[in-house]
PDB file of C-alpha atoms in Angstrom:
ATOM      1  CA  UNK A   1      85.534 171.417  30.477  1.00 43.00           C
ATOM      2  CA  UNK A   2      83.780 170.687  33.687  1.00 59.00           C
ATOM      3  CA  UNK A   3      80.435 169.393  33.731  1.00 85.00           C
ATOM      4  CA  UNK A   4      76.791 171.007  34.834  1.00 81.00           C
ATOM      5  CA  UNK A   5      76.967 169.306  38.002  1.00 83.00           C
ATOM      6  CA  UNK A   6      80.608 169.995  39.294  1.00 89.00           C
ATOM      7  CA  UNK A   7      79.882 173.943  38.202  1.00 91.00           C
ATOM      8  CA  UNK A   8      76.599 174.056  40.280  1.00 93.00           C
ATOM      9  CA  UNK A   9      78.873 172.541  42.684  1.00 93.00           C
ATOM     10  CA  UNK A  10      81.233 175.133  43.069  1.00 92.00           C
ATOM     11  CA  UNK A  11      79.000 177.821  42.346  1.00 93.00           C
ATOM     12  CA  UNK A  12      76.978 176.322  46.093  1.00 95.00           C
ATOM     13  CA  UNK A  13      80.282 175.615  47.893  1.00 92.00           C
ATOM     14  CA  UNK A  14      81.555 178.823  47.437  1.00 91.00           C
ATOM     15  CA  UNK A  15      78.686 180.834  47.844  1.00 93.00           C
ATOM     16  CA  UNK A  16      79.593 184.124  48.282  1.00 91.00           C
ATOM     17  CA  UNK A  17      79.879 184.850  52.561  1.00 90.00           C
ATOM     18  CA  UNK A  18      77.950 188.691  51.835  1.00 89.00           C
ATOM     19  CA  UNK A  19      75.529 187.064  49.900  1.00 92.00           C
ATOM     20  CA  UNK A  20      72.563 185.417  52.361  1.00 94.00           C
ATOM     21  CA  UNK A  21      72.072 181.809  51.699  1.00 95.00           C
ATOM     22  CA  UNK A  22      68.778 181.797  49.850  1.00 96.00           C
ATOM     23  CA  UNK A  23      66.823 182.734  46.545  1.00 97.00           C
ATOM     24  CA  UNK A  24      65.268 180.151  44.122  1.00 97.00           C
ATOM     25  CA  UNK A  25      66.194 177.365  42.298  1.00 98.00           C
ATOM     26  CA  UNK A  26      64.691 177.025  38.688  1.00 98.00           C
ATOM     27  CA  UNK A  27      65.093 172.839  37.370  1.00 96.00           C
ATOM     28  CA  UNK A  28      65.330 171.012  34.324  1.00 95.00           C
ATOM     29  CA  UNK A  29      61.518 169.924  35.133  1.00 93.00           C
ATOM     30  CA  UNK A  30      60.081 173.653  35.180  1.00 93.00           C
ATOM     31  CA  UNK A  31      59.764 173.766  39.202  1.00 94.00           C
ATOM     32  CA  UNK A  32      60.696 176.735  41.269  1.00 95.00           C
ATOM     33  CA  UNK A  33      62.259 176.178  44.272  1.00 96.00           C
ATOM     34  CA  UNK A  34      62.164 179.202  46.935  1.00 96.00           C
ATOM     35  CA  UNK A  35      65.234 178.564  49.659  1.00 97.00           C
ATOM     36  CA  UNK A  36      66.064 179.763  53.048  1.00 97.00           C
ATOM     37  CA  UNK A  37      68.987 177.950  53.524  1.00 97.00           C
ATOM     38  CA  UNK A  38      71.018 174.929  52.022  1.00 97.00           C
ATOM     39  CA  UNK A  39      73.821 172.371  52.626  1.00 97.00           C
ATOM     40  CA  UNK A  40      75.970 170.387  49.623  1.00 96.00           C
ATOM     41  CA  UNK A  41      77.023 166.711  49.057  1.00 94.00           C
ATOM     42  CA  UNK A  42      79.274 165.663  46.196  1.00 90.00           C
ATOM     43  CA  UNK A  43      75.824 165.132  43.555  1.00 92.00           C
ATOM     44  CA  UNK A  44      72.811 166.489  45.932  1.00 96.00           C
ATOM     45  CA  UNK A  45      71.719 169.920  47.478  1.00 97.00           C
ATOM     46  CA  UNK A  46      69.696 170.293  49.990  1.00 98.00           C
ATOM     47  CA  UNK A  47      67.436 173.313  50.037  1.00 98.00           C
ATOM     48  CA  UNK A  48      65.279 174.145  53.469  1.00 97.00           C
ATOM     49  CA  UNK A  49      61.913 176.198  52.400  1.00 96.00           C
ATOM     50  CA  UNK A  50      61.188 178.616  55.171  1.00 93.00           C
ATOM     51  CA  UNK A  51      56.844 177.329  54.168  1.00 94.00           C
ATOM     52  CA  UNK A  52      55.934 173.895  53.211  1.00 94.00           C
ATOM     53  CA  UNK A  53      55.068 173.558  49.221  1.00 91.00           C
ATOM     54  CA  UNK A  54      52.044 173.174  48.139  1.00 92.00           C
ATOM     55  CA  UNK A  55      52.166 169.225  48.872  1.00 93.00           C
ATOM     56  CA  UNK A  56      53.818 170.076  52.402  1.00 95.00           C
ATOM     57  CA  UNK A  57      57.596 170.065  51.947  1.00 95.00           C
ATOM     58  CA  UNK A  58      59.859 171.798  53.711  1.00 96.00           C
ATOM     59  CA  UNK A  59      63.284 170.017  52.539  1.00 97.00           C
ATOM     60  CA  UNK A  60      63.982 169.373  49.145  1.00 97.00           C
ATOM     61  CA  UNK A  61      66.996 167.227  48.268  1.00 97.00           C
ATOM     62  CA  UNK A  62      68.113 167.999  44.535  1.00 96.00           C
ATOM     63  CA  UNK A  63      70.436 166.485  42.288  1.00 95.00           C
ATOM     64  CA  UNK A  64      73.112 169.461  40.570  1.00 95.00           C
ATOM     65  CA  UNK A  65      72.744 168.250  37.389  1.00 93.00           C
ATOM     66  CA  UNK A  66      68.674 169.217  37.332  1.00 95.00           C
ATOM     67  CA  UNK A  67      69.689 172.690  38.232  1.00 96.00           C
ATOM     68  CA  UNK A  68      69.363 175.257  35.276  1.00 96.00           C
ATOM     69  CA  UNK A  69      69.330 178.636  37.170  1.00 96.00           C
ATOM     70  CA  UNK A  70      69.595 180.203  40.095  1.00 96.00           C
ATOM     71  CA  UNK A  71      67.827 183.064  41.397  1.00 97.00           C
ATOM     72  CA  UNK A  72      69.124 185.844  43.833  1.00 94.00           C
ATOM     73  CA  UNK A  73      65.900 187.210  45.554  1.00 93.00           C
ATOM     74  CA  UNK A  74      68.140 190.162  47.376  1.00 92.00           C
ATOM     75  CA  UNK A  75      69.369 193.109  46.448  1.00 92.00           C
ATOM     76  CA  UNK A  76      73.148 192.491  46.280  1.00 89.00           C
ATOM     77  CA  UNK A  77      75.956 194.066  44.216  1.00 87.00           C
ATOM     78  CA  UNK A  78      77.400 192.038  41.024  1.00 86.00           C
ATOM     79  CA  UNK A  79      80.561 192.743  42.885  1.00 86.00           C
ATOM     80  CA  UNK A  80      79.422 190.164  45.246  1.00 86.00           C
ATOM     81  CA  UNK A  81      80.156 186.882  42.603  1.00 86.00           C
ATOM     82  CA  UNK A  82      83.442 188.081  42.109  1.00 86.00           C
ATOM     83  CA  UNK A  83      84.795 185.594  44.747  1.00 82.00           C
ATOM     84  CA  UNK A  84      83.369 182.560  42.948  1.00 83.00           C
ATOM     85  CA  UNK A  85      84.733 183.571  39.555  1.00 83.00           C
ATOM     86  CA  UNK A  86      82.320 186.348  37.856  1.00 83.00           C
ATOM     87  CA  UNK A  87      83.975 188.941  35.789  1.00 83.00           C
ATOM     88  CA  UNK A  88      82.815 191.936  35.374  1.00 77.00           C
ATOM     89  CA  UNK A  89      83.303 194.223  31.927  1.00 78.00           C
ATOM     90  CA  UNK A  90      86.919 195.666  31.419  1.00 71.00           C
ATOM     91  CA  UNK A  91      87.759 199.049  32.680  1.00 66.00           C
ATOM     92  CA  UNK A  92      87.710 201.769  30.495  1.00 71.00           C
ATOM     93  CA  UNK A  93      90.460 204.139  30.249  1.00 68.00           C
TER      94      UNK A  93
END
């Protein structure tokens, strides 16, 4: 079974291309993370904030494994996650 990191891993490297790059990031300390944009290493993501925090950042670097959720802010179809590996319920006959 592959671990927390390697699946947030994926799930950022194969983000889906009609899906825009941004939305929120929830971590294992409680912090929400708003996103514009983002890049991947092999442990860390780094999420761009379109406004500085309340401290003044702009770029956030994050390990995968303190990821717990992500959070699509636009309206998109569930259709969409297909490509990375979402199923949707069986068709009924």
């Amino acid at each position: 079974m592959s671990s927390v990191l390697e699946n947030w891993r994926d799930f950022f490297a194969h983000w889906p291309s009609e899906v825009q790059r941004r939305g929120i990031v929830v971590t294992s300390f409680g912090e929400q993370i708003p996103f514009s944009a983002f890049w991947t290493s092999s442990n860390l993501l780094l999420l761009e904030r379109q406004t500085p925090d309340s401290l003044g950042a702009r770029t956030i670097i994050l390990a995968f494994a303190q990821i717990v959720a992500i959070k699509i802010v636009d309206v998109v179809k569930a259709k969409s996650f297909q490509s990375i590996g979402f199923e949707g319920p069986a068709a009924k006959y």
